[in-house]
mmCIF file of C-alpha atoms in Angstrom:
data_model
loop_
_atom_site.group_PDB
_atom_site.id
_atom_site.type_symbol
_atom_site.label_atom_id
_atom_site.label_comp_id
_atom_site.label_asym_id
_atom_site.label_seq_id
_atom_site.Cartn_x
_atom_site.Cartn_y
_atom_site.Cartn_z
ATOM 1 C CA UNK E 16 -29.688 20.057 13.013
ATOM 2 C CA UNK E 17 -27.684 17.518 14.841
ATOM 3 C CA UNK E 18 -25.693 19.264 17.489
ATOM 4 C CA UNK E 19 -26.249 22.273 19.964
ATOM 5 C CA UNK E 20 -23.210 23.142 22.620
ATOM 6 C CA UNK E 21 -24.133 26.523 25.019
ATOM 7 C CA UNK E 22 -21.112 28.558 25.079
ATOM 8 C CA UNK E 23 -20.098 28.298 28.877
ATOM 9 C CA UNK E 24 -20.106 31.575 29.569
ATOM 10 C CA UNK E 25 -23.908 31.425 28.836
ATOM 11 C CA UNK E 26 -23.700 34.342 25.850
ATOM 12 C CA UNK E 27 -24.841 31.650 23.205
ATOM 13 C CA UNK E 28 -24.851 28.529 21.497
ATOM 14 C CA UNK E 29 -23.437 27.466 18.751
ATOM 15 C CA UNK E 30 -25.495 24.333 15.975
ATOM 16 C CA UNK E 31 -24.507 22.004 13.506
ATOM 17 C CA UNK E 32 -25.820 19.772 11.330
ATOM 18 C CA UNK E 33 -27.158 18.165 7.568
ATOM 19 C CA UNK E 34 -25.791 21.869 5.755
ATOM 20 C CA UNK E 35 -22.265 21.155 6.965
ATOM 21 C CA UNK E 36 -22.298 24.263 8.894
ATOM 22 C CA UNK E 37 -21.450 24.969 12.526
ATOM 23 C CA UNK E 38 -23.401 28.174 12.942
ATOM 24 C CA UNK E 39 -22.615 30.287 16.000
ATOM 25 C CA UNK E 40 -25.384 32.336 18.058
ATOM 26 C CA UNK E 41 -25.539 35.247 20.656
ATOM 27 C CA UNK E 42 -28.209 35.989 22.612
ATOM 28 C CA UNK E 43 -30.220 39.087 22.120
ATOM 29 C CA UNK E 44 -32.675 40.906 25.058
ATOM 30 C CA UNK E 45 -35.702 42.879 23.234
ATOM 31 C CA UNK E 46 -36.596 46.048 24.973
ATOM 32 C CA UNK E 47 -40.156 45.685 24.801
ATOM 33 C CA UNK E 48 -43.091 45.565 26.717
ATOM 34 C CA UNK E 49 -42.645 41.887 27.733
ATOM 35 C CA UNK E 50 -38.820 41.383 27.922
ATOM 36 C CA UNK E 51 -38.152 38.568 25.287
ATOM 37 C CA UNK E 52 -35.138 36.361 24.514
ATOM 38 C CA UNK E 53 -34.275 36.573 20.786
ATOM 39 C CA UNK E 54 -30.764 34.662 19.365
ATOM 40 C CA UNK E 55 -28.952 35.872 15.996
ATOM 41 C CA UNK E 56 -26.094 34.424 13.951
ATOM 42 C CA UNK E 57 -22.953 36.038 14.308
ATOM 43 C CA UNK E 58 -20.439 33.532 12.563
ATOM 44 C CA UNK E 59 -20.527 30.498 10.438
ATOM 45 C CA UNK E 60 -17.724 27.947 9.860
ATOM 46 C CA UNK E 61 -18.216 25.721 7.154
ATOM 47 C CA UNK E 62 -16.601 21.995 7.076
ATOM 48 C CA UNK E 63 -16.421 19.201 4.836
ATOM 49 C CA UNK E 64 -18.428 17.273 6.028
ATOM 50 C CA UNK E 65 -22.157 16.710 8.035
ATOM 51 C CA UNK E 66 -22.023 17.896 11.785
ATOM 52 C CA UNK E 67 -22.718 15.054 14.531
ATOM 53 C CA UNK E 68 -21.762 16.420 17.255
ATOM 54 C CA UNK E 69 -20.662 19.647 19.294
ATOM 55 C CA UNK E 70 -18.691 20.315 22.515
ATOM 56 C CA UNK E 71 -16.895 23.212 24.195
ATOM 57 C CA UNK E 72 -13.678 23.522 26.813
ATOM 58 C CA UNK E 73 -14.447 25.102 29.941
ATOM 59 C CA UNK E 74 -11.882 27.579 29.361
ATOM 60 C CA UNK E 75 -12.377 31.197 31.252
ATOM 61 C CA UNK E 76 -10.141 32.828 29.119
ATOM 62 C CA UNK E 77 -11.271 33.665 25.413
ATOM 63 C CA UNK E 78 -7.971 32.940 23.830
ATOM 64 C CA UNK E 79 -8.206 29.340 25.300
ATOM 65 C CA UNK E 80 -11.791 28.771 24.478
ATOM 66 C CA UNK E 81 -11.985 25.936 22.373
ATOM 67 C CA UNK E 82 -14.498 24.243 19.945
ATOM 68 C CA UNK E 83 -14.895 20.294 19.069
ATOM 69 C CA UNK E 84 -16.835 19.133 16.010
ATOM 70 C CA UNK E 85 -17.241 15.479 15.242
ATOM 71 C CA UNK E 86 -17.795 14.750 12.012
ATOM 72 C CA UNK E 87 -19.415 12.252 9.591
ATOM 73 C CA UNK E 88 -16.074 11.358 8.416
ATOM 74 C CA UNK E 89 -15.208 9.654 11.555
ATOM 75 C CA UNK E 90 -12.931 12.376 12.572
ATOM 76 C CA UNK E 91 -12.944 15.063 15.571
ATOM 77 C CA UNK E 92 -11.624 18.925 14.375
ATOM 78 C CA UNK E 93 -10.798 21.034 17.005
ATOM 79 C CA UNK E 94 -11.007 25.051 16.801
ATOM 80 C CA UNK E 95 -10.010 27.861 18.696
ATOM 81 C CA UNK E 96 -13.450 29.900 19.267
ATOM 82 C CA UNK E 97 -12.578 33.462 19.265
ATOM 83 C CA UNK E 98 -10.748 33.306 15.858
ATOM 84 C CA UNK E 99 -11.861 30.196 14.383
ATOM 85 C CA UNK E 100 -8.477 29.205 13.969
ATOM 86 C CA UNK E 101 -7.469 25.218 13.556
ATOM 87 C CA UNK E 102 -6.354 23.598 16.536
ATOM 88 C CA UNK E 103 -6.020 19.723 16.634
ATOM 89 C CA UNK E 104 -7.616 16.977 14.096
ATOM 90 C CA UNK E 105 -8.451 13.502 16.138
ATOM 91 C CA UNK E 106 -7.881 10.342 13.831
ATOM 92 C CA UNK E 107 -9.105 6.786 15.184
ATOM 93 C CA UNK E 108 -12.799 6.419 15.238
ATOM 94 C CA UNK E 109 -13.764 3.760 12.381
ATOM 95 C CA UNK E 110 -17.382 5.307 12.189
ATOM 96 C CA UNK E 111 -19.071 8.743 13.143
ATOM 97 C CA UNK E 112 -18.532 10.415 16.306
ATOM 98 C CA UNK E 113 -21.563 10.670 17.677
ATOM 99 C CA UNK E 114 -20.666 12.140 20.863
ATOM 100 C CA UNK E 115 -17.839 13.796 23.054
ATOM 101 C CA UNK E 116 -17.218 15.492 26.533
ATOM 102 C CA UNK E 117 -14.791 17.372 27.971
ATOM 103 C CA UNK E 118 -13.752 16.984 31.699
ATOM 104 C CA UNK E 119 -13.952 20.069 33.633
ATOM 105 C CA UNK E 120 -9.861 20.968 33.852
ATOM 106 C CA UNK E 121 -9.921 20.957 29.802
ATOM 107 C CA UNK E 122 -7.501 18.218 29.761
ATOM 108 C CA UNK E 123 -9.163 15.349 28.864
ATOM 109 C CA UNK E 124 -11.685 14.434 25.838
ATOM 110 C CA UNK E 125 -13.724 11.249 25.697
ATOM 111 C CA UNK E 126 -15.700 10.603 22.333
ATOM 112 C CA UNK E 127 -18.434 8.161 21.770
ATOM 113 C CA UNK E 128 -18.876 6.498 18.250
ATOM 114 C CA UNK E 129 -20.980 4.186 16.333
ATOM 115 C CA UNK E 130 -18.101 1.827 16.004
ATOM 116 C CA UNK E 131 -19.332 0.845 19.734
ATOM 117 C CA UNK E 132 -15.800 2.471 21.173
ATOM 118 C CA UNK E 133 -15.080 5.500 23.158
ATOM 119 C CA UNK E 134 -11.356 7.104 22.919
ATOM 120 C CA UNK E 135 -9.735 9.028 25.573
ATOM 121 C CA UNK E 136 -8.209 12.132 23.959
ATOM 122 C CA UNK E 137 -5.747 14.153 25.313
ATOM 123 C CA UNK E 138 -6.527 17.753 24.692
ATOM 124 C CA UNK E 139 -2.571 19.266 24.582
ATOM 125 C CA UNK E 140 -1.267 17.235 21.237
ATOM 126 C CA UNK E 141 -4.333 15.033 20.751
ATOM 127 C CA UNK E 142 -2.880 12.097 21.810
ATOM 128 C CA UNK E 143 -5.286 8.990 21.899
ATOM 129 C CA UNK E 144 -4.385 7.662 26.014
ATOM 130 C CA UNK E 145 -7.001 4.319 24.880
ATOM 131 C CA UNK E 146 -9.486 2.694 23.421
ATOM 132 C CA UNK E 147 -12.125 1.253 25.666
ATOM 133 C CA UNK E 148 -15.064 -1.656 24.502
ATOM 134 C CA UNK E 149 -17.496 -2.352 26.400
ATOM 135 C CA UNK E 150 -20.811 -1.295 24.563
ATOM 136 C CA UNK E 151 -22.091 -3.776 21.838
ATOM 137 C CA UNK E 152 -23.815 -1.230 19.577
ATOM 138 C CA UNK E 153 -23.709 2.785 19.110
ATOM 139 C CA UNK E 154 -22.410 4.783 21.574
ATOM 140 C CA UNK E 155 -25.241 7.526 21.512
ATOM 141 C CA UNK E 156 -23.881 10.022 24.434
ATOM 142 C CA UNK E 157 -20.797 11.032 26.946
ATOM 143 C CA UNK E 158 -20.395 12.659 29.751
ATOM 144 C CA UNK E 159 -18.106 13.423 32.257
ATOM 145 C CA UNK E 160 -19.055 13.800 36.344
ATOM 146 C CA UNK E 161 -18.290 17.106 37.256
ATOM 147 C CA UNK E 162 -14.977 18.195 38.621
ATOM 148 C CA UNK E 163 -13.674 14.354 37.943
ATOM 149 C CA UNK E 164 -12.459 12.011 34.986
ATOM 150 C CA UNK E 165 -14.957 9.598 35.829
ATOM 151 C CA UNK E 166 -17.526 10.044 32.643
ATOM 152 C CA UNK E 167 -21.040 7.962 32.101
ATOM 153 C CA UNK E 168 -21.723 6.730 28.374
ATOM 154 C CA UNK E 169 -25.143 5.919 26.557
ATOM 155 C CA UNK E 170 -25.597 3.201 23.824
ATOM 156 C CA UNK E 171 -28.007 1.799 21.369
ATOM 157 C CA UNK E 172 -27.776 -1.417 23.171
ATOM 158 C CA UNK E 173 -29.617 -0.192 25.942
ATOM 159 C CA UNK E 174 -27.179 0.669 28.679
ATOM 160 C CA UNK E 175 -25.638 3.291 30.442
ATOM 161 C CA UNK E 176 -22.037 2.719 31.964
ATOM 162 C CA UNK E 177 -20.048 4.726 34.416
ATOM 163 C CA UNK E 178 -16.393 4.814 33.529
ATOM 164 C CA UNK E 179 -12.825 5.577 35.127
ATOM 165 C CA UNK E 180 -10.975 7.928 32.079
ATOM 166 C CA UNK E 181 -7.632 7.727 34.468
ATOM 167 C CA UNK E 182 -7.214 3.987 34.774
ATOM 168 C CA UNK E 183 -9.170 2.995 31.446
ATOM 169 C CA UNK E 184 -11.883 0.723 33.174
ATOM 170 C CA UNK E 185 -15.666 0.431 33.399
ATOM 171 C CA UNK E 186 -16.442 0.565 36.766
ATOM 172 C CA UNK E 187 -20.699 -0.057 36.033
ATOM 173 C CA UNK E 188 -23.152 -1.109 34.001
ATOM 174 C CA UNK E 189 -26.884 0.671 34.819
ATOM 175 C CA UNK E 190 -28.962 -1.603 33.142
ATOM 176 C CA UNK E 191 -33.114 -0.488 32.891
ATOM 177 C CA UNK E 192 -33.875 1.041 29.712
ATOM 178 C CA UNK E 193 -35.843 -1.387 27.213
ATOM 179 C CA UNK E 194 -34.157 0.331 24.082
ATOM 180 C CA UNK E 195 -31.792 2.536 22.966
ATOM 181 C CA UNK E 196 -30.203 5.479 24.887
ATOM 182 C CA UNK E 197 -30.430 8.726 23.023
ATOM 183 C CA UNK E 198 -28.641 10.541 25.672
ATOM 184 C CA UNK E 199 -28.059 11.684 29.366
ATOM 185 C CA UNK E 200 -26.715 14.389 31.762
ATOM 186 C CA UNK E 201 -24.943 15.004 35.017
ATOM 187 C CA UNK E 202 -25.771 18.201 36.928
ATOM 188 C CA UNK E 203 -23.161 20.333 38.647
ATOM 189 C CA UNK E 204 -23.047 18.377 42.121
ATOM 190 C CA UNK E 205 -23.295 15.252 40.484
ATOM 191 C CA UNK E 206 -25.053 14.342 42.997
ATOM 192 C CA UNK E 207 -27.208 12.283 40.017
ATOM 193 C CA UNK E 208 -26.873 11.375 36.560
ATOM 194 C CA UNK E 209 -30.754 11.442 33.808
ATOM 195 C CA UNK E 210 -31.061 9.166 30.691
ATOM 196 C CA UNK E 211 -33.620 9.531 27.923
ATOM 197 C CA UNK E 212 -34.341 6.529 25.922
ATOM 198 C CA UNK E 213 -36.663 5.149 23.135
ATOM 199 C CA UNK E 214 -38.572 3.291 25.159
ATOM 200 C CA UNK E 215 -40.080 7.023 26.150
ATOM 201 C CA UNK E 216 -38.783 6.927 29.890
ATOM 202 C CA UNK E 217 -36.814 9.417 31.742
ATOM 203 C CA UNK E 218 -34.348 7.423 34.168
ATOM 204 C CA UNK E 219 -33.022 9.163 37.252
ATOM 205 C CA UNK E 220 -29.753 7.291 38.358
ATOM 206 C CA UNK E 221 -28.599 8.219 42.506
ATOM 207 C CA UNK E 222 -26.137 7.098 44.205
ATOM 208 C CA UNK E 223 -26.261 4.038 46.400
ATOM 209 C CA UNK E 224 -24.774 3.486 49.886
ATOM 210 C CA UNK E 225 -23.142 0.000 48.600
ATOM 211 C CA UNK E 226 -19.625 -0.432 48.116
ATOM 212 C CA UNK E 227 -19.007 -1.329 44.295
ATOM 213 C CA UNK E 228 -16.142 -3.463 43.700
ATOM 214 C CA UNK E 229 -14.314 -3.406 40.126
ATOM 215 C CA UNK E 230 -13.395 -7.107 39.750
ATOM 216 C CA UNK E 231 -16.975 -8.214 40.904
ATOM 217 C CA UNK E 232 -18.244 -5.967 38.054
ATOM 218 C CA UNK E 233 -16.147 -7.361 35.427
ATOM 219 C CA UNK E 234 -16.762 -10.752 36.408
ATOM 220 C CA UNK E 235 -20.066 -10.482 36.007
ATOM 221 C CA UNK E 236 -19.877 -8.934 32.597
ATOM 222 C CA UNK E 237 -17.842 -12.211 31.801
ATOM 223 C CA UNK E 238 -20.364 -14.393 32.842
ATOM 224 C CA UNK E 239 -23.122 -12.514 31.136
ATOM 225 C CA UNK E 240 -21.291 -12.548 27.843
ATOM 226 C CA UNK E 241 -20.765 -16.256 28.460
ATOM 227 C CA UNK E 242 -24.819 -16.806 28.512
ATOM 228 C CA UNK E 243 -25.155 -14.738 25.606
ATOM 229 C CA UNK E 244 -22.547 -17.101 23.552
ATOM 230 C CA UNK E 245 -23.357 -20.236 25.043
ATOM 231 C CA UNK E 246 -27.213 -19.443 23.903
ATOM 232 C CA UNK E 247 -26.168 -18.570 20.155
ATOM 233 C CA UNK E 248 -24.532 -20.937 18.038
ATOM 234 C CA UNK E 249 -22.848 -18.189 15.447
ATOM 235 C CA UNK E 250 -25.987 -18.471 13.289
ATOM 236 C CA UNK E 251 -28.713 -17.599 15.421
ATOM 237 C CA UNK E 252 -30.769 -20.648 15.490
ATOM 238 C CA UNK E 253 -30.250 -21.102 19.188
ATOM 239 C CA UNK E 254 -31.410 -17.729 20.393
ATOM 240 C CA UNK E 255 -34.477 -17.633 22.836
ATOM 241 C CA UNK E 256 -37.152 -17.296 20.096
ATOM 242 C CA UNK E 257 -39.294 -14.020 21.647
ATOM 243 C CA UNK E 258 -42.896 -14.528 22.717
ATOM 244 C CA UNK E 259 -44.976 -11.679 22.499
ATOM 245 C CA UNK E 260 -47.524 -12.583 25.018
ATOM 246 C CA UNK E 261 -44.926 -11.977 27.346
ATOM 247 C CA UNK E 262 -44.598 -8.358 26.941
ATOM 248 C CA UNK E 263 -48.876 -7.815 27.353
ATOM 249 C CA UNK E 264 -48.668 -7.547 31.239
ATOM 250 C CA UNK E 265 -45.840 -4.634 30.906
ATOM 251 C CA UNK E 266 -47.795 -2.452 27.805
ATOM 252 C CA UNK E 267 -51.002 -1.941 28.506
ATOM 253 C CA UNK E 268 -51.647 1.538 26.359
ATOM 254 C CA UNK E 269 -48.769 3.152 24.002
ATOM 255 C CA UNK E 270 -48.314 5.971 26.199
ATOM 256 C CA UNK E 271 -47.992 3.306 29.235
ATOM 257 C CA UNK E 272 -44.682 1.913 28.149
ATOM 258 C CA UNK E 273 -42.470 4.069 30.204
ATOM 259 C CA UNK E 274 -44.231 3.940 33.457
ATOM 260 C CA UNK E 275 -44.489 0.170 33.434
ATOM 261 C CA UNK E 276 -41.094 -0.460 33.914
ATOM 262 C CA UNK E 277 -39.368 -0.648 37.262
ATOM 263 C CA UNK E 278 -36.909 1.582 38.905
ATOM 264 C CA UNK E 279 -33.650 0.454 40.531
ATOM 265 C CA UNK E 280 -30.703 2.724 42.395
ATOM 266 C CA UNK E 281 -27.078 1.378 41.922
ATOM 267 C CA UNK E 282 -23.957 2.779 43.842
ATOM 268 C CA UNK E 283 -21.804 5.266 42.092
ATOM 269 C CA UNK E 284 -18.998 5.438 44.274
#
């Protein structure tokens, strides 16, 4: 299993994964003495291809209720829940779709890939609005801040960025995370945004009180993809060689490696 999306009424979830099945599920209350939570299939769709990833509209009316699937063929199928009727097929990712949101007023879509690019989708014809670059590896995880079109995204190559879906620009990068970001979450005030990552530490991101200024970010991104050219000659024989004795003072026991890392707060606004 791949992929779980909760219905957002709250009634149930629907799965995919490996089987090439998006199964959905209602949730069932058992009258007994200790009032349990049971869940039971109710539909299955079948597709072509392996399920990656799952993501619903927040539609309040059934007949609008739509479902995305990203696929292992690169692709993005979009359904209409209540009848499981086709909707809208997104072309443009080179590799798997390995993620997706939807903003809040069902209009936009922003998918996450492991060709390192997200694509802004718009939901009424399917449109592609851009292509944005800015991770150097997998993009592992989207989503949007509530009630905005400003959307966070996760990465293999360790980051997490906060993004503008309106005027196609990164606006941060929240370095921290000594490995790859499996995923993260915004809650409903967005008054925060959590990322979970290999190196087995849970990173709570607030917002700041500093003024962040677009043009100083990008700069900075220039500069820092300067070092990393000017310290590789194409071939790799003039990258930093790494010296393990380095890394002693930071893991001390296996279970140690998360909690001896430090924690730093970057503005959001």
């Amino acid at each position: 299993v791949w992929a779980v999306a909760v219905r957002p009424d709250g009634k149930g979830f629907v799965s995919g994964g490996a089987d090439k099945f998006v199964r959905m599920w209602e949730f069932e209350m058992a009258s007994t003495a200790s009032t349990t939570i049971s869940a039971a299939i109710v539909r299955q769709l079948q597709m072509t291809k392996e399920v990656l990833s799952l993501r619903y509209n927040y539609a309040t009316k059934a007949d609008k209720l739509l479902l995305c699937v990203g696929l292992l063929d690169s692709t993005v199928k979009i359904f209409f829940e209540d009848s499981l009727k086709f909707f809208l097929s997104l072309y443009g990712h080179k590799l798997p779709v390995m993620s997706m949101d939807i903003s809040d007023d069902t209009r936009l879509l922003a998918s996450g890939s492991a060709d390192k690019t997200i694509k802004i989708w718009g939901l009424d014809f399917g449109d592609c609005h851009r292509s944005l670059s800015g991770h150097t590896d997998s993009v592992t995880s989207i989503r949007f801040q509530p009630h905005t079109h400003y959307f966070f995204s996760a990465s293999k190559d360790g980051s997490v960025k906060y993004w503008d879906a309106d005027r196609f620009e990164q606006i941060l990068t929240l370095p921290g995370h000594k490995g790859p970001v499996w995923c993260l979450d915004v809650p409903k005030d967005a008054s925060y945004c959590v990322s979970v990552g290999q190196d087995r530490s849970l990173r709570v991101w607030r917002r700041g009180d500093d003024l962040v200024f677009v043009e100083e970010e990008k700069e900075r991104a220039l500069e820092a993809l300067a070092d990393r050219v000017v310290g590789d000659d194409g071939f790799g024989k003039n990258k930093p060689q790494r010296n393990d004795d380095q890394d002693k003072d930071v893991v001390v026991y296996e279970d140690a490696m998360a909690a001896a890392t430090t924690v730093g707060t970057r503005s959001l606004d």
